[in-house]
Tab-separated table of C-alpha atoms (C1' of nucleotides) in Angstrom:
chain	number	residue	atom	x	y	z
A	1	MET	CA	-6.290	26.289	39.790
A	2	MET	CA	-2.745	27.428	40.168
A	3	VAL	CA	-1.744	24.028	41.447
A	4	PHE	CA	-3.483	22.277	38.562
A	5	GLY	CA	-1.886	24.587	36.038
A	6	LEU	CA	1.526	23.930	37.433
A	7	SER	CA	0.952	20.200	37.619
A	8	THR	CA	-0.180	20.021	34.039
A	9	ARG	CA	2.975	21.844	33.041
A	10	LEU	CA	5.041	19.343	34.941
A	11	LEU	CA	3.068	16.515	33.379
A	12	ASN	CA	3.793	17.943	29.949
A	13	ILE	CA	7.506	18.213	30.618
A	14	CYS	CA	7.500	14.617	31.740
A	15	ILE	CA	5.509	13.462	28.687
A	16	ALA	CA	7.794	15.383	26.344
A	17	SER	CA	10.836	13.729	27.784
A	18	LEU	CA	9.317	10.238	27.585
A	19	CYS	CA	8.154	10.852	24.028
A	20	LYS	CA	11.589	12.016	23.032
A	21	SER	CA	12.981	8.696	24.255
A	22	ARG	CA	10.221	6.896	22.359
A	23	LEU	CA	8.794	5.527	25.599
A	24	LEU	CA	5.214	5.966	24.489
A	25	GLU	CA	3.713	3.285	26.698
A	26	ARG	CA	5.272	4.876	29.752
A	27	ALA	CA	3.945	8.238	28.621
A	28	GLU	CA	0.437	6.787	28.375
A	29	ALA	CA	0.780	5.274	31.844
A	30	VAL	CA	1.910	8.597	33.291
A	31	ILE	CA	-1.104	10.338	31.775
A	32	ILE	CA	-3.442	7.789	33.343
A	33	ASP	CA	-1.726	8.100	36.720
A	34	GLY	CA	-1.950	11.869	36.412
A	35	ILE	CA	-5.672	11.819	35.740
A	36	ARG	CA	-6.112	9.596	38.796
A	37	LEU	CA	-4.299	12.236	40.852
A	38	GLY	CA	-6.392	14.990	39.347
A	39	VAL	CA	-3.892	16.354	36.839
A	40	ILE	CA	-5.803	17.196	33.677
A	41	PRO	CA	-3.984	16.731	30.369
A	42	ASP	CA	-4.323	19.731	28.109
A	43	VAL	CA	-3.864	20.408	24.416
A	44	VAL	CA	-0.082	20.436	24.807
A	45	THR	CA	-0.093	16.988	26.410
A	46	TYR	CA	-2.091	15.524	23.559
A	47	ASN	CA	-0.086	17.331	20.899
A	48	THR	CA	3.170	16.017	22.300
A	49	LEU	CA	1.853	12.489	22.344
A	50	LEU	CA	0.330	12.810	18.902
A	51	SER	CA	3.502	14.089	17.337
A	52	ALA	CA	5.463	11.180	18.796
A	53	TYR	CA	2.940	8.636	17.510
A	54	SER	CA	3.036	10.203	14.094
A	55	ARG	CA	6.823	10.111	14.034
A	56	PHE	CA	7.571	6.760	15.610
A	57	VAL	CA	4.456	4.661	15.120
A	58	SER	CA	1.980	5.578	12.430
A	59	LEU	CA	-0.298	8.281	11.252
A	60	ASP	CA	-3.291	6.197	12.280
A	61	ALA	CA	-2.000	6.068	15.833
A	62	ALA	CA	-1.718	9.857	15.720
A	63	TYR	CA	-5.307	10.165	14.531
A	64	SER	CA	-6.491	8.038	17.421
A	65	VAL	CA	-4.925	10.569	19.791
A	66	VAL	CA	-6.913	13.316	18.059
A	67	HIS	CA	-10.019	11.253	18.652
A	68	ARG	CA	-9.183	10.844	22.315
A	69	MET	CA	-8.478	14.531	22.810
A	70	LYS	CA	-11.783	15.476	21.199
A	71	GLU	CA	-13.543	13.020	23.512
A	72	ALA	CA	-11.846	14.714	26.439
A	73	GLY	CA	-13.394	17.955	25.243
A	74	ILE	CA	-10.172	19.519	23.949
A	75	SER	CA	-10.162	21.116	20.502
A	76	PRO	CA	-7.270	20.526	18.146
A	77	ASP	CA	-5.158	23.607	17.529
A	78	VAL	CA	-2.741	24.655	14.845
A	79	ILE	CA	0.013	22.483	16.313
A	80	THR	CA	-2.237	19.426	16.234
A	81	TYR	CA	-2.865	20.012	12.570
A	82	ASN	CA	0.777	20.723	11.810
A	83	SER	CA	1.802	17.416	13.367
A	84	LEU	CA	-0.750	15.539	11.297
A	85	LEU	CA	0.267	17.482	8.210
A	86	SER	CA	3.928	16.707	8.615
A	87	GLY	CA	3.164	13.048	9.306
A	88	ALA	CA	1.092	12.769	6.157
A	89	THR	CA	3.705	14.588	4.088
A	90	ARG	CA	6.529	12.484	5.471
A	91	ASN	CA	4.629	9.360	4.492
A	92	CYS	CA	3.934	10.754	1.035
A	93	LEU	CA	0.186	10.812	1.676
A	94	LEU	CA	0.065	14.064	-0.158
A	95	SER	CA	-3.602	14.319	-0.995
A	96	GLN	CA	-4.305	13.653	2.649
A	97	SER	CA	-2.010	16.559	3.532
A	98	LEU	CA	-3.954	18.848	1.267
A	99	ASP	CA	-7.257	17.658	2.777
A	100	LEU	CA	-5.922	18.289	6.264
A	101	PHE	CA	-4.929	21.793	5.325
A	102	GLU	CA	-8.410	22.436	3.980
A	103	GLU	CA	-9.970	20.916	7.102
A	104	MET	CA	-7.870	23.182	9.268
A	105	LEU	CA	-9.109	26.250	7.425
A	106	GLN	CA	-12.697	24.988	7.674
A	107	ALA	CA	-12.280	24.587	11.425
A	108	GLY	CA	-11.332	28.232	11.609
A	109	ILE	CA	-7.782	27.553	12.698
A	110	HIS	CA	-5.247	29.967	11.254
A	111	PRO	CA	-2.266	28.234	9.709
A	112	ASN	CA	1.074	29.480	10.986
A	113	VAL	CA	4.357	29.625	9.151
A	114	TRP	CA	5.017	25.928	9.865
A	115	SER	CA	1.744	24.924	8.285
A	116	TYR	CA	2.825	26.757	5.172
A	117	ASN	CA	6.318	25.283	5.327
A	118	ILE	CA	4.893	21.785	5.354
A	119	LEU	CA	2.438	22.640	2.599
A	120	MET	CA	5.313	23.874	0.448
A	121	HIS	CA	7.224	20.701	1.120
A	122	CYS	CA	4.148	18.723	0.157
A	123	PHE	CA	3.775	20.514	-3.182
A	124	PHE	CA	7.438	19.943	-3.961
A	125	LYS	CA	7.019	16.261	-3.208
A	126	LEU	CA	4.075	16.246	-5.590
A	127	GLY	CA	6.356	17.700	-8.242
A	128	LYS	CA	4.421	20.963	-8.290
A	129	PRO	CA	7.052	23.659	-7.783
A	130	ASP	CA	4.707	26.369	-9.056
A	131	GLU	CA	2.165	25.623	-6.365
A	132	ALA	CA	4.942	25.525	-3.789
A	133	ASN	CA	6.147	28.873	-4.976
A	134	ARG	CA	2.627	30.254	-4.604
A	135	VAL	CA	2.628	29.131	-0.978
A	136	PHE	CA	6.003	30.777	-0.538
A	137	GLN	CA	4.599	34.036	-1.897
A	138	ASP	CA	1.586	33.605	0.410
A	139	ILE	CA	3.862	33.428	3.424
A	140	LEU	CA	5.449	36.714	2.468
A	141	LEU	CA	2.122	38.329	1.597
A	142	HIS	CA	0.403	37.225	4.801
A	143	ASN	CA	3.168	38.913	6.698
A	144	LEU	CA	4.047	35.685	8.398
A	145	THR	CA	7.672	35.825	9.407
A	146	PRO	CA	9.453	33.177	7.370
A	147	HIS	CA	11.692	30.865	9.332
A	148	SER	CA	15.102	29.919	7.975
A	149	ALA	CA	13.578	26.474	7.366
A	150	THR	CA	11.126	28.139	4.988
A	151	PHE	CA	14.011	29.126	2.748
A	152	ASN	CA	15.752	25.810	3.122
A	153	ILE	CA	12.616	23.893	2.167
A	154	MET	CA	12.209	26.170	-0.825
A	155	LEU	CA	15.818	25.711	-1.918
A	156	ASN	CA	15.696	21.971	-1.383
A	157	GLY	CA	12.432	21.669	-3.282
A	158	LEU	CA	13.800	23.628	-6.223
A	159	CYS	CA	16.906	21.424	-6.323
A	160	LYS	CA	14.904	18.209	-6.128
A	161	ASN	CA	12.646	19.385	-8.933
A	162	GLU	CA	15.634	20.164	-11.119
A	163	TYR	CA	15.468	23.890	-10.801
A	164	ILE	CA	18.992	24.233	-9.507
A	165	ASP	CA	19.517	27.547	-11.267
A	166	ASN	CA	16.397	29.003	-9.698
A	167	ALA	CA	17.625	27.720	-6.362
A	168	LEU	CA	20.979	29.428	-6.834
A	169	MET	CA	19.308	32.635	-7.907
A	170	LEU	CA	16.998	32.602	-4.896
A	171	PHE	CA	19.956	31.836	-2.661
A	172	ARG	CA	21.942	34.845	-3.888
A	173	ASN	CA	18.886	37.026	-3.679
A	174	LEU	CA	18.207	35.965	-0.114
A	175	GLN	CA	21.808	36.526	0.884
A	176	HIS	CA	21.554	39.958	-0.608
A	177	HIS	CA	18.622	40.611	1.721
A	178	GLY	CA	20.484	39.482	4.770
A	179	PHE	CA	19.639	35.777	4.879
A	180	VAL	CA	22.410	33.943	6.688
A	181	PRO	CA	22.739	30.453	5.236
A	182	ARG	CA	23.107	27.567	7.629
A	183	LEU	CA	25.096	24.407	7.121
A	184	VAL	CA	21.937	22.643	5.928
A	185	THR	CA	21.496	25.316	3.287
A	186	TYR	CA	24.943	24.631	1.873
A	187	ASN	CA	24.384	20.889	1.993
A	188	ILE	CA	21.153	21.300	0.069
A	189	LEU	CA	22.807	23.355	-2.661
A	190	ILE	CA	25.861	21.130	-2.865
A	191	HIS	CA	23.643	18.100	-3.292
A	192	GLY	CA	21.663	19.895	-5.972
A	193	LEU	CA	24.803	20.845	-7.859
A	194	CYS	CA	26.215	17.328	-7.579
A	195	LYS	CA	22.999	15.842	-8.895
A	196	ALA	CA	23.110	18.209	-11.852
A	197	ARG	CA	26.685	17.050	-12.547
A	198	ARG	CA	28.009	20.543	-11.890
A	199	LEU	CA	30.970	19.430	-9.851
A	200	GLY	CA	32.981	22.592	-10.352
A	201	GLN	CA	30.234	24.717	-8.877
A	202	ALA	CA	29.729	22.175	-6.114
A	203	ARG	CA	33.384	22.572	-5.234
A	204	LYS	CA	33.007	26.346	-5.151
A	205	MET	CA	30.000	26.051	-2.875
A	206	LEU	CA	32.028	23.785	-0.613
A	207	LYS	CA	34.663	26.476	-0.426
A	208	GLU	CA	32.037	29.085	0.344
A	209	LEU	CA	30.753	26.866	3.128
A	210	GLY	CA	34.198	26.908	4.695
A	211	GLU	CA	34.570	30.657	4.249
A	212	SER	CA	31.290	31.174	6.083
A	213	GLY	CA	32.866	29.654	9.139
A	214	TYR	CA	31.218	26.247	8.928
A	215	GLU	CA	32.916	22.889	9.018
A	216	PRO	CA	31.584	20.352	6.551
A	217	ASN	CA	29.781	17.604	8.429
A	218	ALA	CA	29.403	13.907	7.659
A	219	ILE	CA	26.457	14.645	5.386
A	220	THR	CA	28.464	17.144	3.349
A	221	TYR	CA	31.281	14.657	2.905
A	222	THR	CA	29.154	11.684	1.978
A	223	THR	CA	27.152	13.764	-0.475
A	224	VAL	CA	30.228	14.901	-2.348
A	225	MET	CA	31.995	11.564	-2.088
A	226	LYS	CA	29.061	9.615	-3.430
A	227	CYS	CA	28.755	12.047	-6.272
A	228	CYS	CA	32.413	11.613	-7.267
A	229	PHE	CA	32.023	7.855	-7.302
A	230	LYS	CA	28.856	8.104	-9.327
A	231	PHE	CA	30.682	10.032	-12.012
A	232	LYS	CA	33.651	7.701	-11.798
A	233	GLN	CA	36.000	10.301	-10.359
A	234	TYR	CA	37.423	7.786	-7.960
A	235	ASP	CA	40.620	9.572	-7.008
A	236	GLU	CA	38.754	12.699	-6.127
A	237	GLY	CA	36.201	10.728	-4.116
A	238	LEU	CA	38.891	8.869	-2.224
A	239	GLU	CA	40.626	12.116	-1.449
A	240	ILE	CA	37.422	13.389	0.115
A	241	MET	CA	37.167	10.152	2.021
A	242	SER	CA	40.564	10.619	3.632
A	243	GLU	CA	39.811	14.226	4.415
A	244	MET	CA	36.608	13.109	6.104
A	245	LYS	CA	38.541	10.524	8.099
A	246	SER	CA	41.238	12.981	9.088
A	247	LYS	CA	38.557	15.288	10.477
A	248	GLY	CA	37.575	12.486	12.796
A	249	TYR	CA	34.305	11.470	11.151
A	250	THR	CA	33.607	7.779	11.106
A	251	PHE	CA	31.522	5.932	8.564
A	252	ASP	CA	28.105	4.604	9.271
A	253	GLY	CA	26.852	1.490	7.505
A	254	PHE	CA	25.781	3.407	4.416
A	255	ALA	CA	28.974	5.350	3.910
A	256	ASN	CA	31.006	2.236	4.551
A	257	CYS	CA	29.337	0.380	1.690
A	258	THR	CA	29.890	3.275	-0.692
A	259	VAL	CA	33.539	3.608	0.195
A	260	VAL	CA	34.404	-0.080	0.236
A	261	ALA	CA	32.649	-0.627	-3.080
A	262	ALA	CA	34.608	2.217	-4.656
A	263	LEU	CA	37.885	0.915	-3.238
A	264	VAL	CA	37.160	-2.569	-4.571
A	265	LYS	CA	36.199	-1.185	-7.961
A	266	THR	CA	39.516	0.608	-8.222
A	267	GLY	CA	41.468	-2.429	-7.082
A	268	ARG	CA	42.466	-1.076	-3.684
A	269	ILE	CA	41.637	-4.278	-1.864
A	270	GLU	CA	43.974	-3.677	1.064
A	271	GLU	CA	42.371	-0.350	1.828
A	272	ALA	CA	38.913	-1.822	1.370
A	273	ASN	CA	39.740	-4.511	3.894
A	274	ALA	CA	41.066	-1.963	6.352
A	275	CYS	CA	37.975	0.187	5.952
A	276	MET	CA	35.632	-2.732	6.496
A	277	GLU	CA	37.515	-3.795	9.608
A	278	GLN	CA	37.528	-0.289	11.019
A	279	THR	CA	33.791	0.000	10.550
A	280	MET	CA	33.256	-3.302	12.314
A	281	ARG	CA	35.545	-2.200	15.128
A	282	ASN	CA	33.331	0.854	15.480
A	283	GLY	CA	30.549	-1.534	16.385
A	284	ILE	CA	28.517	-1.242	13.208
A	285	GLU	CA	26.743	-4.498	12.490
A	286	LEU	CA	26.842	-5.887	8.998
A	287	ASP	CA	23.521	-6.095	7.244
A	288	LEU	CA	22.816	-7.714	3.908
A	289	ALA	CA	24.111	-4.838	1.808
A	290	ALA	CA	27.320	-4.768	3.848
A	291	TYR	CA	27.708	-8.528	3.440
A	292	ASN	CA	27.206	-8.160	-0.277
A	293	THR	CA	29.913	-5.519	-0.372
A	294	LEU	CA	32.250	-7.824	1.513
A	295	LEU	CA	31.338	-10.690	-0.781
A	296	ASN	CA	32.226	-8.615	-3.805
A	297	MET	CA	35.587	-7.941	-2.210
A	298	TYR	CA	36.254	-11.659	-1.750
A	299	CYS	CA	35.296	-12.341	-5.343
A	300	ARG	CA	37.660	-9.714	-6.665
A	301	GLU	CA	40.426	-11.263	-4.607
A	302	GLY	CA	39.562	-14.640	-6.079
A	303	LYS	CA	38.687	-15.996	-2.646
A	304	PHE	CA	35.670	-17.998	-3.720
A	305	GLU	CA	35.835	-20.426	-0.844
A	306	ALA	CA	35.607	-17.541	1.561
A	307	ALA	CA	32.773	-16.148	-0.533
A	308	TYR	CA	30.733	-19.348	-0.355
A	309	LYS	CA	31.426	-19.620	3.332
A	310	LEU	CA	30.187	-16.065	3.790
A	311	MET	CA	26.995	-16.880	1.917
A	312	ASP	CA	26.358	-19.713	4.361
A	313	GLU	CA	27.055	-17.401	7.246
A	314	ILE	CA	24.569	-14.877	5.906
A	315	GLU	CA	21.800	-17.435	5.682
A	316	ASN	CA	22.667	-19.100	8.979
A	317	GLY	CA	22.511	-15.702	10.590
A	318	GLY	CA	18.886	-15.392	9.585
A	319	LEU	CA	19.306	-13.165	6.518
A	320	LEU	CA	18.315	-14.206	3.023
A	321	CYS	CA	20.687	-13.755	0.110
A	322	ASP	CA	19.145	-11.406	-2.412
A	323	LYS	CA	19.575	-10.692	-6.107
A	324	TYR	CA	22.664	-8.617	-5.375
A	325	THR	CA	24.317	-11.512	-3.551
A	326	HIS	CA	23.778	-13.915	-6.415
A	327	THR	CA	24.690	-11.425	-9.095
A	328	ILE	CA	27.939	-10.620	-7.312
A	329	ILE	CA	28.832	-14.315	-7.254
A	330	ILE	CA	27.929	-14.774	-10.908
A	331	ASP	CA	29.914	-11.747	-11.981
A	332	GLY	CA	32.836	-12.761	-9.796
A	333	LEU	CA	32.966	-16.242	-11.314
A	334	CYS	CA	32.708	-14.810	-14.827
A	335	LYS	CA	35.511	-12.365	-14.180
A	336	ALA	CA	37.628	-15.184	-12.810
A	337	GLY	CA	36.986	-17.090	-16.027
A	338	ASN	CA	34.890	-19.790	-14.375
A	339	ILE	CA	32.011	-19.788	-16.861
A	340	ILE	CA	30.722	-23.193	-15.797
A	341	GLY	CA	30.574	-22.122	-12.179
A	342	ALA	CA	28.764	-18.936	-13.154
A	343	GLU	CA	26.210	-20.863	-15.217
A	344	HIS	CA	25.632	-23.195	-12.304
A	345	HIS	CA	25.042	-20.309	-9.999
A	346	LEU	CA	22.643	-18.731	-12.477
A	347	GLN	CA	20.671	-21.988	-12.431
A	348	TYR	CA	20.831	-22.036	-8.663
A	349	MET	CA	19.536	-18.488	-8.514
A	350	LYS	CA	16.558	-19.466	-10.637
A	351	MET	CA	16.026	-22.560	-8.501
A	352	VAL	CA	15.779	-20.584	-5.276
A	353	GLY	CA	13.059	-18.478	-6.792
A	354	PHE	CA	14.617	-15.418	-8.421
A	355	ARG	CA	13.086	-14.364	-11.697
A	356	GLU	CA	15.150	-13.404	-14.714
A	357	ASN	CA	17.672	-10.857	-13.532
A	358	LEU	CA	18.941	-8.411	-16.119
A	359	VAL	CA	22.199	-7.594	-14.354
A	360	ALA	CA	23.089	-11.244	-13.763
A	361	LEU	CA	22.405	-12.065	-17.392
A	362	ASN	CA	24.455	-9.092	-18.543
A	363	CYS	CA	27.354	-10.388	-16.461
A	364	MET	CA	26.900	-13.765	-18.088
A	365	ILE	CA	26.852	-12.227	-21.562
A	366	ASP	CA	30.028	-10.337	-20.876
A	367	GLY	CA	31.669	-13.377	-19.316
A	368	LEU	CA	30.767	-15.661	-22.211
A	369	SER	CA	31.960	-13.202	-24.842
A	370	LYS	CA	35.227	-12.588	-23.078
A	371	ALA	CA	35.759	-16.327	-22.697
A	372	GLY	CA	35.572	-16.760	-26.470
A	373	GLN	CA	31.995	-18.078	-26.461
A	374	ILE	CA	30.407	-15.167	-28.223
A	375	ASP	CA	27.878	-17.301	-30.093
A	376	ARG	CA	26.556	-18.633	-26.834
A	377	ALA	CA	26.424	-15.055	-25.607
A	378	MET	CA	24.333	-14.174	-28.670
A	379	ASP	CA	21.998	-17.092	-27.963
A	380	LEU	CA	21.561	-15.930	-24.408
A	381	TYR	CA	20.899	-12.407	-25.658
A	382	LYS	CA	18.172	-13.672	-27.990
A	383	SER	CA	16.496	-15.515	-25.139
A	384	MET	CA	16.349	-12.472	-22.864
A	385	GLU	CA	13.037	-10.778	-22.102
A	386	THR	CA	14.560	-7.328	-21.636
A	387	LYS	CA	17.846	-5.847	-22.704
A	388	ASP	CA	19.481	-2.599	-21.790
A	389	SER	CA	22.440	-0.530	-22.806
A	390	PHE	CA	24.825	-2.788	-20.866
A	391	THR	CA	23.650	-5.827	-22.815
A	392	TYR	CA	24.243	-4.162	-26.143
A	393	THR	CA	27.494	-2.457	-25.283
A	394	SER	CA	28.978	-5.655	-23.958
A	395	LEU	CA	28.045	-7.697	-27.025
A	396	VAL	CA	28.929	-5.049	-29.585
A	397	HIS	CA	32.254	-4.394	-27.938
A	398	ASN	CA	33.215	-8.047	-27.861
A	399	LEU	CA	32.016	-8.657	-31.419
A	400	CYS	CA	34.382	-5.915	-32.515
A	401	LYS	CA	37.206	-7.517	-30.608
A	402	VAL	CA	36.873	-10.689	-32.675
A	403	GLY	CA	36.506	-8.707	-35.890
A	404	ARG	CA	32.801	-9.353	-36.504
A	405	PHE	CA	32.065	-5.756	-37.357
A	406	ARG	CA	28.995	-6.266	-39.551
A	407	CYS	CA	27.311	-8.323	-36.864
A	408	ALA	CA	28.271	-5.646	-34.346
A	409	SER	CA	26.870	-2.968	-36.617
A	410	LYS	CA	23.537	-4.760	-37.037
A	411	LEU	CA	23.231	-5.191	-33.313
A	412	MET	CA	24.052	-1.578	-32.715
A	413	MET	CA	21.353	-0.430	-35.126
A	414	LYS	CA	18.892	-2.564	-33.198
A	415	CYS	CA	20.115	-0.997	-30.006
A	416	LEU	CA	19.550	2.490	-31.367
A	417	ARG	CA	16.066	1.527	-32.554
A	418	ASP	CA	15.408	0.306	-29.021
A	419	GLY	CA	16.326	3.780	-27.788
A	420	LYS	CA	19.230	2.498	-25.712
A	421	LYS	CA	22.505	4.313	-25.678
A	422	ILE	CA	25.855	2.709	-26.244
A	423	LEU	CA	29.280	3.782	-24.988
A	424	ARG	CA	31.071	6.245	-27.242
A	425	ALA	CA	34.216	4.137	-27.363
A	426	THR	CA	32.195	1.156	-28.534
A	427	GLN	CA	30.477	3.209	-31.228
A	428	ARG	CA	33.867	4.265	-32.488
A	429	ALA	CA	35.164	0.711	-32.467
A	430	VAL	CA	32.325	-0.386	-34.754
A	431	LEU	CA	32.721	2.527	-37.160
A	432	ASP	CA	36.499	2.160	-37.359
A	433	GLY	CA	36.173	-1.575	-37.801
A	434	LEU	CA	33.674	-1.270	-40.642
A	435	ARG	CA	35.829	1.273	-42.445
A	436	SER	CA	39.041	-0.649	-42.039
A	437	THR	CA	37.431	-3.773	-43.461
A	438	GLY	CA	36.024	-1.922	-46.452
A	439	TYR	CA	32.376	-1.569	-45.420
A	440	THR	CA	32.341	2.187	-45.848
A	441	ASP	CA	28.689	2.343	-46.935
A	442	GLU	CA	27.596	0.468	-43.889
A	443	ALA	CA	29.730	2.780	-41.755
A	444	ARG	CA	28.091	5.816	-43.279
A	445	LYS	CA	24.622	4.401	-42.689
A	446	LEU	CA	25.457	3.635	-39.085
A	447	ARG	CA	26.857	7.088	-38.506
A	448	TRP	CA	23.660	8.586	-39.808
A	449	LYS	CA	21.585	6.415	-37.464
A	450	ILE	CA	23.733	7.453	-34.524
A	451	ARG	CA	23.149	11.091	-35.354
A	452	VAL	CA	19.411	10.665	-35.701
A	453	ALA	CA	19.270	8.810	-32.413
A	454	ARG	CA	21.201	11.598	-30.729
A	455	ILE	CA	18.800	14.225	-32.064
A	456	LEU	CA	15.750	12.229	-31.036
A	457	ARG	CA	17.022	11.810	-27.517
B	1	DC	C1'	11.596	20.948	10.984
B	2	DT	C1'	14.362	21.309	6.160
B	3	DA	C1'	20.264	18.123	4.145
B	4	DG	C1'	23.229	12.425	2.486
B	5	DG	C1'	22.520	7.658	2.300
B	6	DG	C1'	24.840	1.758	0.945
B	7	DT	C1'	25.674	-3.426	-2.296
B	8	DT	C1'	25.875	-6.082	-8.866
B	9	DA	C1'	27.065	-5.563	-15.024
B	10	DG	C1'	29.388	-2.615	-20.271
DNA sequence: CTAGGGTTAG
């Protein structure tokens, strides 16, 4: 008995290590060998295997382990259910999660704090913060000791459901009761603040993070950086980028795309080049999004030959150019004043099977209007299935530039009726234009419409 | 077992 117990423990250690390295087939083989030698797998063995299948393979594969363990006469325990629950929640099979929870209760298995943690997470994913909060209260009422993850899940869920103020309040309250935030906690709140455009508070939280003795990690940096770029605070974002670099963090593929795109957008081509090269030196392979980023860089430099060559390389390397690739080329050609080339590429895009692409057409509209072909831009606009605020802003802006204020005004009214917003500067250009050319009534009418639209929104 | 993710247009 003693020998068996010990052997099963050893088996489990071995299985855990194989599972951790995702060597599931080897793990299965070891279990079979073990049985042959008389080592009986227990609930821990199956749970370990199940959790790995759920994480690395599929939920169905995890269920088949449950089936096998039941056949072997072993009853699922709370950990079995928690693994299934977290798998279902991770895969957004939320009703399945709720069913599993119910099933667990029916089977007479008492949920532990992790079961409740996952359930909370599930309710947040469902967009039901009230239900999640009820679970949170349940944890406290059932005298289950909350784990620090319990609080982090709660805070994250509140942030994701746009209850950032509640999250902050809970955070302060918890701190007051002795909760020691972890780095994750700060990252959660900083992301929430960034998303809510509260950059000042995000900055303060970043400072607090430092004062608590933590060092921002790569996640902290990329969160804040991305947020700066999103709100067009490029200098600030780039400053964070260099701070991140100076701390010795390197970019992964995702961060690299964000940074290079921002550098290109702000005309810092040299730096963009350097960044791209550094990332490649770090052994990160370029995928399609990275190629697209590089392609955009070539276009902005006017290196169209290099751009076309890169497109060939992409497709020869087994990747397929996507709508981003083609749109980047079309926009690049437009910006370089090569309208004919851009139109050709638009045709080509259609030919290789892409359906009408709003962004590509918007680029075309902008290109045509800037190249003095505003009537053709208007024709294109009329032929479009869908329009958005870019379409309107681009046309209205360029109509103003050539002094066609009444046409611009009409288009803007249509835009407002469509419920699309238009850049403030462009609105002003139309109003000023109408007034300066004597159409004060029209200006007044337009102003009224703008106000109404603002109230309705 | 919770935190960030990339690329295009005004």
